[in-house]
Structures are given as C-alpha cells and as structure tokens.
C-alpha cells in the first residue's frame, strides 16, 4: 500500500512483534468508546432530563414531545450525519491512498475537497442556496480539481508523489480563489459561505442528511464492488493488467467514486479535513494484518467525525465549535506526526 | 533443388509457422510517445518451447516483452496471440491465455502467500461468483509446482528474495495460462536462487508444457536453458535459433561489443561464454 521503504520496515517490525490481543483490545476499546459517545451525544446534555428512567422513556417513545424532538429530531440526525459523512470521507481516503500508493494521497491533502467547496460557492453565487445545486456544484468542483491535478501532475505517467505535491499546490490556489469569490459576491452570500467554509454539522436535519445518505450509500456500494480490483491495482499497473484488469478504466472509475465520496459530504457540511487522511491509516493499525480495508476505514472515519463533533460541541462552554475546526486541529497534529515519522 | 521446389517448401514452412507460433509480432513499431524503440520488428515465439530474449541494455527487449503481453500498443503492425490480434481481444481474455511476471510487481503489505497466489485467479472470476473448487485446485497446484506450499500462511514480506519470486511465479501459474512471460525474473537473486528458479522454469516448460518467454541478462543462463534464443540489438533481431546453432564469438561481438571465448559447457554441452575483458589485453 505504501511505497515508502521506511514505512515497509516499520510494518515488518509491527507484524513480527504485534500481539493480536493488543490489537483486539484497541478495537474493543474503540467500539466501547464509540457506543459510549453515541449514548452521551443522544441522551446527555441540556434540555433533557438526565436520568436512566427518562432515557428509557425516550428510547421506548414514552417521553414528552419536546424531549423527543430534541433527541430524535435534532441530536439523532446530527449524530447520524456525523457517522455517514465520516464513513464516506474514510472510504474516500482509503480509495485515494490505494490509488496513489501513499498515505498522504488523500483527497483533503490533494485539494479535491477544496475544489468541491469551490463548486458549492460558485453554485451559491450563481443560483442561490439550493440543496441539489450545491451537491451537483460540489461534484463538478471536486472532479474539476481532480482533473486539474491529474493534468498538471502528468509527466511520463503519474507518480504518486508528484500527484500529492501538485495536489497541495492546486489546493492552495483554490483556497485563494474561494476567498476571492467570497469577497466579490453579495454580503449575504459571503456570510453563508464563510459559515460553511469551516465545515460544520450545524442544522443537520433528517431532511438534509437523508437524500445525501442515499447517494453516499450507493457510492459506498460501488466502492465495495470494486474492492478486489482496487487491491489488484495496488500491486502495480503491469501486473494488474496482466491479471486481466482494464487498468485505466478501473482507475478512472475508482477516482470518480473517491471524488464523489468527498464531494457529496462537502456539499452539505462544507470542507471537513483530515478524516480521509487519518481514518485509513488508523484502521490499518487496528487491523490484525495491517491491511487498509474499506469497511475499517469507514468505521474509523465515522468514529473520528463523531468524536470530533462531540469535542466541538462540549469543549467550549455556551459555544459550539464547527467540527471542521476540530478535525483540522487534531488532524494537524496527526499530519505533523506522520511527516516526522516519514522523514526518519 | 529447383527454384520451384524451394519456393514450395518456403510456403509450407510459412504455413506451419502460423500454426506453431503461440505468439508473434508482425513488423511492429514500438515506441513510448516520440521515443521509437523498435521499427518493423517481427518475432515469433514457438509453441511449447522455452524462448529467451537477450540483448544489451536499452535494446528494446523489455519493451518487446511488454508489447507481447498486451501492455504496450504498437504504433504500427500487429501482435498475434494464437493467430488472433492481441488488441482485438479483451484484457481478461488475454489474461486467460497469457501470464506475465513483470519486474515492477509490488507485494501488498502483510499479504499472506496463499492470498497473493489466489489473486492469480482474477481473470477466471466473474462478479459475485464465489471462490470455486477449480480456483482452490489451481492455487494448490501452482503452489506445489513452485514449492511454496510450506509457507502458504507466511507473510510475503517475511520471505527471502528467491522465495518471494517463486510466490510471484505461483501467482502467474494460478492463472492457468499456457503462455508465461517473464521479465528478468532472476535479477537481484544470488546464484543459487537464480539456478533454482531457472530449473523451475525448465520444469514448467518440459514437465508441465508451458510455453515460456523470458528476458534474461545472463548469457550463460540463456544458452543453457533456452530452446530458442532471440538476440536483439537496437530494436532489431540479429539472430534467432537454438543457442548451439547461433551463438558464436562473432555474434557476441556484434550484439554486445564484447570480445569473448566460447567453449562447450561441460555440463549441458551448450555454448559457454567467457568474456576476455582486460585480462586479455595485459596477457
């Protein structure tokens, strides 16, 4: 999966010395923490009576209407959004890290999510703030960014590392473009854009998340179908072709799915960074054979975004941080760690 | 012999050739974008033989192998697999007839030997088709033939270079193709592992009946193991035939620019090439 030779050594040592029980302990801890967080997110907090009996009433549907609305309409939809979007971003990251064969090759580093957000901004500026316009704008923007990166990075074929460097450059350019766009549009649009650009799960109602979830579900299904082919591509283009794979077609298809799995979440929440980057790598360390799996990446992505949103909602008194801010802070630390380790 | 009869026999052999060659290029031009590697190159790979392609660095032998395995589309000319244009067949169809061991294969992190070998079954599998008994059988046979059965459950990255190369061969064998193309399969291996691998290829050819094509660097290995030798220089075929028929001091001088002495190999009775090098100048 990773072309870096230093990394190979690390993994060798790991697989020799890894104690399976230690890994399953980590998995068990993660699952327990995940369930605890789900419980806390739903049932603990202001406006709801915090005792076991009333929680039981909420679950069975005997609670009063106000409390039911708070828990099942507001909190549950937000929690569900965090899980679905986290999973989508995790899979998107796993697909791209596999395609580029590098742990840094994720759509939030190569700027596909910034491109997607450019698409959202353009669609808001041109047509106003409509759900499906944003989704389509986001898809077009993400794909355009991906195409730009591919064109600029092409030199006798694509090396993973060049794609990443060009991606970072395109990402920076698009960020600047996004800011310019915010300055030129009307104040109202600019404010919507500014709120959005942090990446937030605020106002995530069922009506907002469900249509996107269906789309994400479809994309995840496609990604899982292509899983075997993706694994063959990791062994190198020549051997994949020798095994009967249409290399370019498969890569294009995986790229489209990967970009879409970043673009659709970006359309409804704004850009949320670092979930795509970190989730597959954490999932690999939790896997008994150190493999990156799509399902593992999805689960870890869901867990990470839920945790980040929990932190964002509860770390400040009387104020909630946008989840994008939390992931970018935590992810920044992780990126520093990754660069230090790669540099060793 | 009269003019007419010689023409007749020529026609006959031409006809036999189209039947006998498993794979052939017909005046192909091979190039990477503007960089032309070979022009009007025609090569035949005889059925059931162990063919070895040799030539100096950059002569186009690996490029030829890439084109023979459908990885490179020729700019002109055509490549025939069992008499049919290889590019009018799908990648998957070709993968059922022709296996390739490229130089660039990357073993995924932490993959087990048996899992890697199993990936060779990909061209035989359809969407939603479960792992079949035929798949299992092919994988087992491939692992037995290459002697990697004992470490089926080991991680590939824990194996030695020679063992790992045998695992890749097993993966190609699991593809169950009659043709097997090998791009410098012994590079980076020590001499014992090189010979072990060459012996394995010979068995695959003689015992299991695979048609083999290998690009090799070591001329003495090529002379000892090849039934059919193709010597290439600067994108042109200089000589083809069995090593005993074609390998001479003059040919080696012509193709490699190397002054050498050729003796019969006391073990295999094939040509043994001994480079003169600087030692000859000082003596």
XYZ file of C-alpha atoms in Angstrom:
627
model
C 0.000 0.000 0.000
C 2.755 2.388 0.872
C 5.630 2.903 -1.500
C 7.876 4.333 1.171
C 10.567 1.881 2.128
C 10.920 3.268 5.630
C 7.326 2.507 6.166
C 7.798 -1.045 4.988
C 10.384 -1.609 7.688
C 8.083 -0.265 10.350
C 5.315 -2.553 9.225
C 7.579 -5.548 9.142
C 8.561 -4.945 12.742
C 4.958 -4.437 13.655
C 3.723 -7.610 12.068
C 6.507 -9.579 13.712
C 6.004 -8.177 17.189
C 2.317 -7.322 17.116
C 0.427 -9.198 19.783
C -3.036 -9.955 18.399
C -4.715 -9.488 21.777
C -3.270 -5.987 21.960
C -4.861 -5.106 18.658
C -8.216 -6.597 19.554
C -8.025 -4.694 22.847
C -7.629 -1.481 20.875
C -10.560 -2.467 18.660
C -12.700 -3.321 21.692
C -11.784 -0.010 23.358
C -12.639 1.920 20.197
C -16.006 0.206 19.884
C -16.812 0.770 23.575
C -15.808 4.405 23.328
C -17.885 4.751 20.168
C -21.013 3.344 21.776
C -20.483 5.454 24.899
C -20.139 8.556 22.757
C -23.298 7.720 20.816
C -25.134 7.326 24.119
C -23.771 10.602 25.518
C -24.405 12.538 22.317
C -28.014 11.440 22.257
C -29.066 11.495 25.864
C -26.791 13.706 27.928
C -26.796 17.456 27.790
C -29.001 20.476 28.369
C -32.766 20.446 27.839
C -33.198 16.739 28.557
C -33.772 15.129 31.907
C -30.648 13.184 32.653
C -31.708 10.065 34.432
C -31.955 6.475 33.326
C -35.706 6.283 33.553
C -36.330 9.232 31.278
C -33.701 7.922 28.876
C -35.589 4.639 28.800
C -38.765 6.580 28.092
C -37.027 8.320 25.217
C -35.990 5.005 23.727
C -39.429 3.462 24.050
C -41.089 6.631 22.801
C -42.973 7.433 26.034
C -41.164 10.679 26.716
C -42.845 14.034 26.241
C -42.910 15.603 22.834
C -40.352 18.334 23.486
C -37.715 15.903 24.727
C -38.394 13.520 21.859
C -37.872 16.302 19.353
C -34.596 17.344 20.966
C -33.250 13.816 20.981
C -34.687 12.183 17.871
C -35.066 15.146 15.539
C -32.099 17.314 16.470
C -29.436 15.218 18.124
C -30.014 11.931 16.330
C -29.969 13.495 12.868
C -26.742 15.309 13.695
C -25.194 12.127 15.066
C -26.342 10.168 12.018
C -24.823 12.841 9.758
C -21.507 12.604 11.568
C -21.459 8.829 11.182
C -22.458 8.764 7.498
C -20.199 11.622 6.454
C -17.289 10.292 8.494
C -17.697 6.901 6.823
C -17.862 8.472 3.359
C -14.718 10.512 3.990
C -12.923 7.466 5.425
C -13.666 5.386 2.316
C -12.754 8.253 0.021
C -9.380 8.474 1.766
C -8.829 4.713 1.559
C -9.596 4.718 -2.185
C -7.166 7.543 -2.935
C -4.394 6.290 -0.666
C -4.694 2.990 -2.507
C -4.686 4.610 -5.961
C -1.680 6.810 -5.170
C 0.007 4.112 -3.037
C 0.928 6.725 -0.453
C -0.614 7.560 2.946
C -0.530 11.271 2.067
C -2.554 10.760 -1.102
C -5.913 11.614 0.362
C -8.489 13.991 -1.147
C -8.143 16.545 1.659
C -4.410 16.895 1.008
C -4.683 16.946 -2.781
C -7.377 19.603 -2.629
C -10.342 17.711 -4.043
C -12.465 18.825 -1.087
C -11.403 22.442 -1.608
C -12.359 22.063 -5.272
C -15.692 20.631 -4.228
C -16.224 23.640 -1.989
C -15.344 25.968 -4.863
C -18.129 24.227 -6.777
C -20.548 24.868 -3.904
C -19.583 28.546 -3.730
C -19.968 29.038 -7.464
C -23.353 27.346 -7.398
C -24.500 29.542 -4.477
C -23.222 32.669 -6.193
C -24.918 31.811 -9.472
C -28.146 30.122 -8.458
C -28.622 30.725 -4.730
C -28.538 28.290 -1.859
C -30.300 25.149 -3.066
C -29.571 21.635 -1.844
C -29.153 19.698 -5.086
C -27.480 22.613 -6.852
C -24.864 22.559 -4.127
C -24.417 18.799 -4.410
C -24.013 18.979 -8.186
C -21.745 22.025 -7.939
C -19.668 20.206 -5.379
C -19.342 17.104 -7.579
C -18.325 19.202 -10.580
C -15.857 21.219 -8.488
C -14.293 18.126 -6.949
C -13.936 16.432 -10.323
C -12.523 19.581 -11.907
C -9.912 19.809 -9.142
C -9.048 16.142 -9.652
C -8.709 16.630 -13.419
C -6.513 19.712 -12.883
C -4.258 17.765 -10.534
C -4.017 14.885 -12.995
C -3.192 17.149 -15.949
C -0.549 19.144 -14.081
C 0.993 16.083 -12.488
C 1.308 14.174 -15.767
C 4.836 13.525 -16.878
C 5.504 10.136 -18.495
C 2.683 8.665 -16.438
C 1.697 9.506 -12.899
C 3.902 9.075 -9.902
C 2.048 9.104 -6.612
C 4.327 11.637 -5.057
C 4.028 14.164 -7.894
C 0.240 13.914 -7.667
C 0.412 14.809 -3.987
C 2.721 17.802 -4.455
C 0.670 19.146 -7.371
C -2.477 18.485 -5.332
C -1.182 20.608 -2.461
C -0.426 23.429 -4.891
C -3.872 23.207 -6.527
C -5.441 23.105 -3.074
C -3.686 26.330 -2.064
C -4.669 28.022 -5.329
C -8.297 27.003 -4.943
C -8.369 28.218 -1.332
C -7.226 31.620 -2.553
C -9.839 31.507 -5.312
C -12.537 30.648 -2.754
C -11.584 33.690 -0.671
C -11.616 35.948 -3.703
C -15.028 34.586 -4.606
C -16.320 35.324 -1.103
C -15.120 38.909 -1.432
C -16.802 39.518 -4.757
C -20.273 38.139 -4.058
C -23.016 39.843 -2.028
C -22.609 40.169 1.729
C -25.360 37.658 2.415
C -23.827 35.033 0.161
C -20.398 35.742 1.596
C -21.681 35.151 5.120
C -23.316 31.874 4.142
C -20.063 30.883 2.503
C -17.960 31.894 5.495
C -20.141 29.879 7.866
C -19.921 26.952 5.538
C -16.228 27.080 4.868
C -15.390 25.904 8.385
C -17.161 22.602 7.816
C -19.984 22.197 10.293
C -22.716 19.770 11.217
C -24.939 22.572 12.493
C -28.501 22.438 11.276
C -28.177 18.874 10.051
C -31.819 17.820 9.922
C -33.109 14.488 8.692
C -34.447 16.233 5.614
C -30.979 17.477 4.835
C -28.936 14.375 5.523
C -31.194 11.592 4.201
C -31.050 12.351 0.452
C -27.269 12.707 0.647
C -27.067 9.488 2.655
C -28.778 7.566 -0.117
C -26.259 8.887 -2.608
C -23.396 8.047 -0.252
C -24.797 4.551 0.289
C -24.862 3.995 -3.474
C -21.265 5.211 -3.816
C -20.089 3.043 -0.924
C -21.739 0.048 -2.572
C -19.879 0.756 -5.803
C -16.600 1.165 -3.933
C -17.105 -2.201 -2.211
C -17.849 -3.830 -5.588
C -14.563 -2.520 -6.949
C -12.612 -3.541 -3.845
C -10.938 -6.588 -5.435
C -9.898 -4.555 -8.461
C -8.527 -1.801 -6.256
C -6.377 -4.347 -4.432
C -5.019 -5.624 -7.760
C -4.086 -2.087 -8.808
C -2.003 -1.723 -5.654
C 0.361 -4.387 -6.977
C 1.317 -2.172 -9.910
C -0.280 -1.378 -13.267
C 1.619 -4.055 -15.181
C 0.635 -6.973 -13.006
C -2.948 -5.720 -12.696
C -3.180 -5.587 -16.491
C -1.528 -8.997 -16.770
C -4.249 -10.353 -14.491
C -6.874 -9.099 -16.918
C -7.829 -5.776 -15.332
C -8.624 -2.766 -17.527
C -6.254 -0.578 -15.574
C -7.189 2.886 -16.841
C -10.922 2.252 -16.815
C -10.807 0.875 -13.272
C -8.641 3.714 -12.036
C -10.945 6.304 -13.573
C -13.987 4.653 -12.016
C -12.344 4.476 -8.588
C -11.300 8.099 -8.910
C -14.847 9.172 -9.733
C -16.174 7.263 -6.731
C -13.455 8.641 -4.458
C -14.032 12.241 -5.536
C -17.810 11.832 -5.193
C -17.434 10.437 -1.677
C -15.617 13.632 -0.761
C -17.786 15.987 -2.808
C -21.198 14.884 -1.530
C -20.267 15.409 2.154
C -18.611 18.730 1.268
C -21.813 19.897 -0.388
C -23.834 19.518 2.777
C -21.280 20.305 5.516
C -18.510 22.315 3.871
C -14.965 21.007 3.743
C -14.027 18.714 6.631
C -10.342 17.900 6.516
C -8.179 15.089 7.851
C -10.827 12.397 8.295
C -9.899 10.983 4.859
C -6.234 11.276 5.689
C -6.269 9.708 9.128
C -9.086 7.146 9.058
C -7.489 4.586 6.686
C -4.152 4.766 8.479
C -5.713 4.306 11.910
C -7.859 1.493 10.509
C -4.715 -0.211 9.224
C -3.095 -0.107 12.637
C -6.210 -1.623 14.180
C -6.366 -4.418 11.584
C -4.818 -7.732 12.600
C -2.810 -7.977 9.349
C -2.174 -4.251 8.944
C -4.390 -4.041 5.882
C -6.342 -0.974 4.912
C -9.899 -2.124 4.374
C -12.781 -0.016 3.100
C -15.069 -1.162 5.915
C -12.413 -0.463 8.558
C -11.751 2.981 7.119
C -15.477 3.721 7.078
C -15.903 2.684 10.726
C -12.889 4.673 11.896
C -13.972 7.676 9.810
C -17.425 7.573 11.375
C -15.908 7.279 14.838
C -13.468 10.150 14.244
C -16.060 12.588 12.950
C -18.490 11.752 15.735
C -15.751 12.246 18.309
C -14.614 15.494 16.719
C -18.179 16.820 16.708
C -18.641 15.770 20.328
C -15.483 17.661 21.266
C -16.628 20.650 19.209
C -19.958 20.747 20.989
C -18.772 20.186 24.504
C -15.271 21.646 24.856
C -16.363 25.284 24.990
C -18.975 26.464 27.446
C -22.023 28.024 25.793
C -20.485 27.787 22.345
C -20.030 25.066 19.784
C -17.045 24.861 17.508
C -17.550 23.821 13.898
C -16.469 20.213 13.542
C -14.170 21.151 10.655
C -12.164 23.289 13.065
C -11.766 20.371 15.462
C -10.701 17.900 12.764
C -8.249 20.385 11.308
C -6.663 20.930 14.726
C -6.484 17.252 15.650
C -5.561 16.309 12.095
C -2.805 18.901 12.020
C -1.162 17.181 14.969
C -1.512 13.850 13.210
C -0.023 15.252 9.997
C 2.990 16.564 11.911
C 3.433 13.107 13.429
C 3.132 11.469 10.002
C 5.702 13.795 8.434
C 8.159 13.320 11.292
C 7.843 9.545 11.045
C 8.154 9.514 7.244
C 11.170 11.799 7.494
C 13.039 9.497 9.860
C 16.893 -28.353 -55.828
C 14.921 -26.383 -58.377
C 13.610 -22.889 -57.934
C 10.004 -24.115 -57.831
C 10.506 -26.739 -55.151
C 12.394 -24.357 -52.891
C 9.513 -21.896 -53.156
C 7.085 -24.659 -52.348
C 8.941 -25.652 -49.215
C 9.113 -21.984 -48.190
C 5.346 -21.742 -48.462
C 4.966 -24.883 -46.394
C 7.161 -23.695 -43.588
C 5.351 -20.369 -43.545
C 2.096 -22.201 -43.071
C 3.491 -24.403 -40.344
C 4.865 -21.324 -38.598
C 1.458 -19.695 -38.243
C 0.251 -22.819 -36.527
C 3.313 -23.347 -34.398
C 3.906 -19.877 -33.045
C 1.938 -19.189 -29.900
C 2.703 -15.512 -30.113
C 4.249 -13.339 -32.808
C 4.811 -9.741 -33.754
C 4.337 -8.747 -37.371
C 6.532 -5.785 -38.326
C 5.584 -3.772 -35.264
C 6.853 -0.307 -34.430
C 7.229 0.062 -30.686
C 7.572 3.467 -29.086
C 6.964 5.399 -25.902
C 5.349 8.542 -27.335
C 8.028 10.078 -29.617
C 10.776 7.742 -28.472
C 10.873 4.911 -31.026
C 12.375 1.744 -29.575
C 11.954 -0.645 -32.495
C 10.800 -0.419 -36.123
C 9.396 -3.221 -38.264
C 10.196 -5.801 -35.660
C 8.990 -9.329 -36.407
C 9.456 -12.004 -33.791
C 7.937 -15.447 -33.408
C 7.540 -17.326 -30.169
C 7.432 -21.060 -30.979
C 4.775 -23.097 -29.234
C 5.885 -25.350 -26.375
C 9.445 -24.007 -26.310
C 11.465 -22.045 -23.780
C 12.332 -18.837 -25.618
C 14.865 -16.429 -24.175
C 15.317 -12.852 -25.369
C 18.759 -11.326 -24.828
C 20.456 -8.138 -25.866
C 22.396 -5.198 -24.477
C 20.803 -2.660 -22.105
C 18.271 -0.452 -23.840
C 17.986 -2.682 -26.930
C 14.218 -2.918 -26.514
C 13.896 -6.447 -25.164
C 11.727 -5.456 -22.192
C 9.684 -3.213 -24.489
C 9.193 -6.182 -26.796
C 8.033 -8.286 -23.855
C 5.606 -5.542 -22.797
C 4.134 -5.454 -26.283
C 3.919 -9.254 -26.410
C 1.937 -9.177 -23.168
C -0.504 -6.502 -24.432
C 0.813 -3.829 -22.055
C 2.081 -1.674 -24.921
C 0.080 -0.871 -28.042
C 2.336 -0.903 -31.114
C 2.263 2.234 -33.278
C 2.033 0.048 -36.347
C 1.989 -3.640 -37.183
C 0.183 -6.259 -35.173
C 0.760 -8.826 -32.477
C -0.892 -12.190 -32.845
C -1.809 -14.399 -29.905
C -2.804 -17.846 -31.187
C -3.192 -16.275 -34.617
C -5.523 -13.500 -33.499
C -4.678 -9.820 -32.948
C -3.953 -9.424 -29.261
C -5.540 -5.964 -29.125
C -8.843 -7.193 -30.557
C -9.123 -9.468 -27.518
C -10.086 -8.081 -24.111
C -7.506 -7.794 -21.339
C -9.361 -10.501 -19.492
C -9.419 -12.920 -22.442
C -5.701 -12.394 -22.918
C -5.126 -12.959 -19.197
C -6.644 -16.433 -19.541
C -4.110 -17.369 -22.212
C -1.019 -15.433 -21.232
C 0.553 -14.848 -17.822
C 3.200 -12.241 -17.090
C 5.736 -11.769 -14.339
C 6.760 -8.099 -14.608
C 9.751 -6.569 -12.870
C 7.646 -3.995 -11.116
C 5.293 -6.146 -9.042
C 4.607 -4.741 -5.573
C 3.545 -7.190 -2.857
C 0.849 -5.556 -0.725
C 1.762 -5.022 2.935
C 1.264 -8.007 5.173
C -0.336 -10.204 2.491
C -0.139 -13.962 3.013
C 1.433 -16.170 0.359
C -1.806 -18.032 -0.304
C -3.732 -14.778 -0.684
C -1.248 -13.405 -3.193
C -1.279 -16.621 -5.231
C -5.102 -16.590 -5.133
C -5.113 -13.225 -6.899
C -3.934 -15.098 -9.987
C -7.468 -16.446 -10.292
C -8.902 -12.995 -11.037
C -9.290 -13.458 -14.824
C -11.353 -16.598 -14.237
C -13.740 -14.996 -11.775
C -16.940 -13.142 -12.519
C -18.835 -10.522 -10.484
C -20.500 -12.083 -7.438
C -19.052 -15.501 -8.225
C -17.853 -17.249 -5.091
C -14.445 -18.910 -4.768
C -14.819 -22.237 -6.557
C -13.220 -25.630 -6.207
C -11.457 -25.083 -9.530
C -9.924 -21.909 -8.100
C -8.754 -23.742 -4.997
C -7.297 -26.557 -7.087
C -5.421 -24.180 -9.390
C -3.927 -22.305 -6.444
C -2.816 -25.526 -4.754
C -1.246 -26.883 -7.943
C 0.568 -23.601 -8.554
C 1.955 -23.586 -5.012
C 3.038 -27.209 -5.285
C 4.755 -26.664 -8.625
C 6.749 -23.751 -7.247
C 7.442 -25.324 -3.854
C 5.854 -22.572 -1.791
C 3.208 -24.775 -0.170
C 5.156 -24.859 3.113
C 4.871 -21.126 3.660
C 1.307 -20.709 2.419
C 0.338 -18.911 5.622
C 3.503 -16.787 5.890
C 3.562 -13.100 5.086
C 5.165 -12.429 1.712
C 7.423 -9.720 3.150
C 8.952 -12.221 5.565
C 10.261 -14.409 2.735
C 13.679 -14.320 1.097
C 14.080 -12.840 -2.376
C 14.147 -16.246 -4.038
C 11.091 -17.491 -2.177
C 9.218 -14.291 -2.950
C 9.973 -14.623 -6.655
C 8.634 -18.191 -6.579
C 5.435 -16.861 -4.985
C 5.008 -14.440 -7.894
C 5.584 -17.302 -10.327
C 2.938 -19.284 -8.427
C 0.516 -16.400 -8.833
C 1.102 -16.374 -12.596
C 0.695 -20.179 -12.684
C -2.610 -19.957 -10.823
C -3.794 -18.007 -13.858
C -3.609 -21.355 -15.734
C -2.261 -19.929 -18.965
C -0.317 -21.973 -21.483
C 1.966 -18.999 -22.138
C 4.125 -17.441 -19.458
C 6.202 -14.288 -19.995
C 8.995 -13.437 -17.561
C 10.754 -10.076 -17.433
C 14.250 -10.528 -15.959
C 12.958 -12.972 -13.347
C 16.357 -13.698 -11.776
C 17.547 -10.122 -11.249
C 18.615 -9.368 -7.664
C 18.846 -13.057 -6.751
C 22.032 -14.839 -5.705
C 23.476 -17.518 -7.991
C 21.930 -20.473 -6.150
C 18.459 -18.919 -6.228
C 18.947 -17.970 -9.882
C 19.685 -21.569 -10.854
C 16.857 -22.850 -8.662
C 14.447 -20.531 -10.428
C 15.797 -21.373 -13.904
C 15.393 -25.080 -13.120
C 11.828 -24.364 -12.033
C 11.158 -22.634 -15.364
C 12.655 -25.585 -17.223
C 10.313 -27.931 -15.354
C 7.344 -25.713 -16.133
C 8.311 -25.916 -19.782
C 9.283 -29.580 -20.092
C 7.060 -31.256 -17.495
C 4.005 -29.026 -17.459
C 4.165 -27.991 -21.101
C 4.084 -24.200 -20.659
C 5.397 -22.061 -23.469
C 7.876 -19.733 -21.790
C 9.361 -16.434 -22.880
C 11.971 -14.826 -20.643
C 14.067 -11.702 -20.928
C 17.420 -12.548 -19.326
C 20.671 -10.709 -18.731
C 22.893 -13.691 -18.093
C 24.012 -15.075 -21.465
C 25.204 -18.344 -19.991
C 21.821 -18.967 -18.373
C 20.204 -18.063 -21.673
C 22.421 -20.545 -23.593
C 21.920 -23.306 -21.069
C 18.152 -23.088 -20.631
C 16.787 -21.689 -23.888
C 15.418 -23.893 -26.649
C 15.065 -20.821 -28.777
C 17.195 -17.718 -28.464
C 16.295 -14.275 -29.808
C 19.194 -11.812 -29.932
C 18.221 -8.180 -30.219
C 20.309 -5.088 -30.744
C 18.941 -1.550 -31.104
C 15.421 -2.752 -31.783
C 16.429 -5.277 -34.448
C 16.577 -9.046 -34.325
C 20.167 -10.032 -35.081
C 19.838 -13.794 -34.718
C 17.290 -16.434 -33.742
C 17.592 -20.149 -33.216
C 18.852 -22.673 -30.748
C 21.908 -21.485 -28.768
C 24.085 -24.255 -30.181
C 23.303 -23.165 -33.740
C 23.628 -19.423 -33.462
C 25.939 -18.402 -30.606
C 29.411 -17.622 -31.915
C 32.210 -15.328 -30.796
C 31.444 -13.082 -33.764
C 27.751 -12.816 -32.851
C 28.522 -11.857 -29.262
C 30.995 -9.299 -30.562
C 28.373 -7.958 -32.969
C 25.494 -7.769 -30.477
C 27.216 -6.864 -27.236
C 30.523 -5.466 -28.489
C 32.181 -7.967 -26.196
C 35.238 -9.926 -27.090
C 34.870 -13.448 -25.731
C 35.829 -17.073 -25.949
C 33.184 -19.744 -26.405
C 33.647 -23.232 -25.019
C 31.176 -26.087 -24.802
C 29.613 -26.070 -21.323
C 30.951 -29.322 -19.801
C 27.662 -29.965 -18.009
C 24.989 -29.070 -20.539
C 27.072 -29.047 -23.728
C 25.665 -25.636 -24.622
C 27.827 -22.619 -25.513
C 29.674 -21.208 -22.511
C 30.644 -17.586 -22.980
C 33.834 -16.445 -21.316
C 34.469 -12.703 -21.600
C 38.055 -11.748 -22.391
C 37.891 -8.390 -20.651
C 41.058 -6.509 -19.756
C 42.884 -9.662 -18.682
C 43.260 -10.496 -22.384
C 44.909 -7.173 -23.121
C 47.562 -7.472 -20.415
C 48.498 -11.088 -21.121
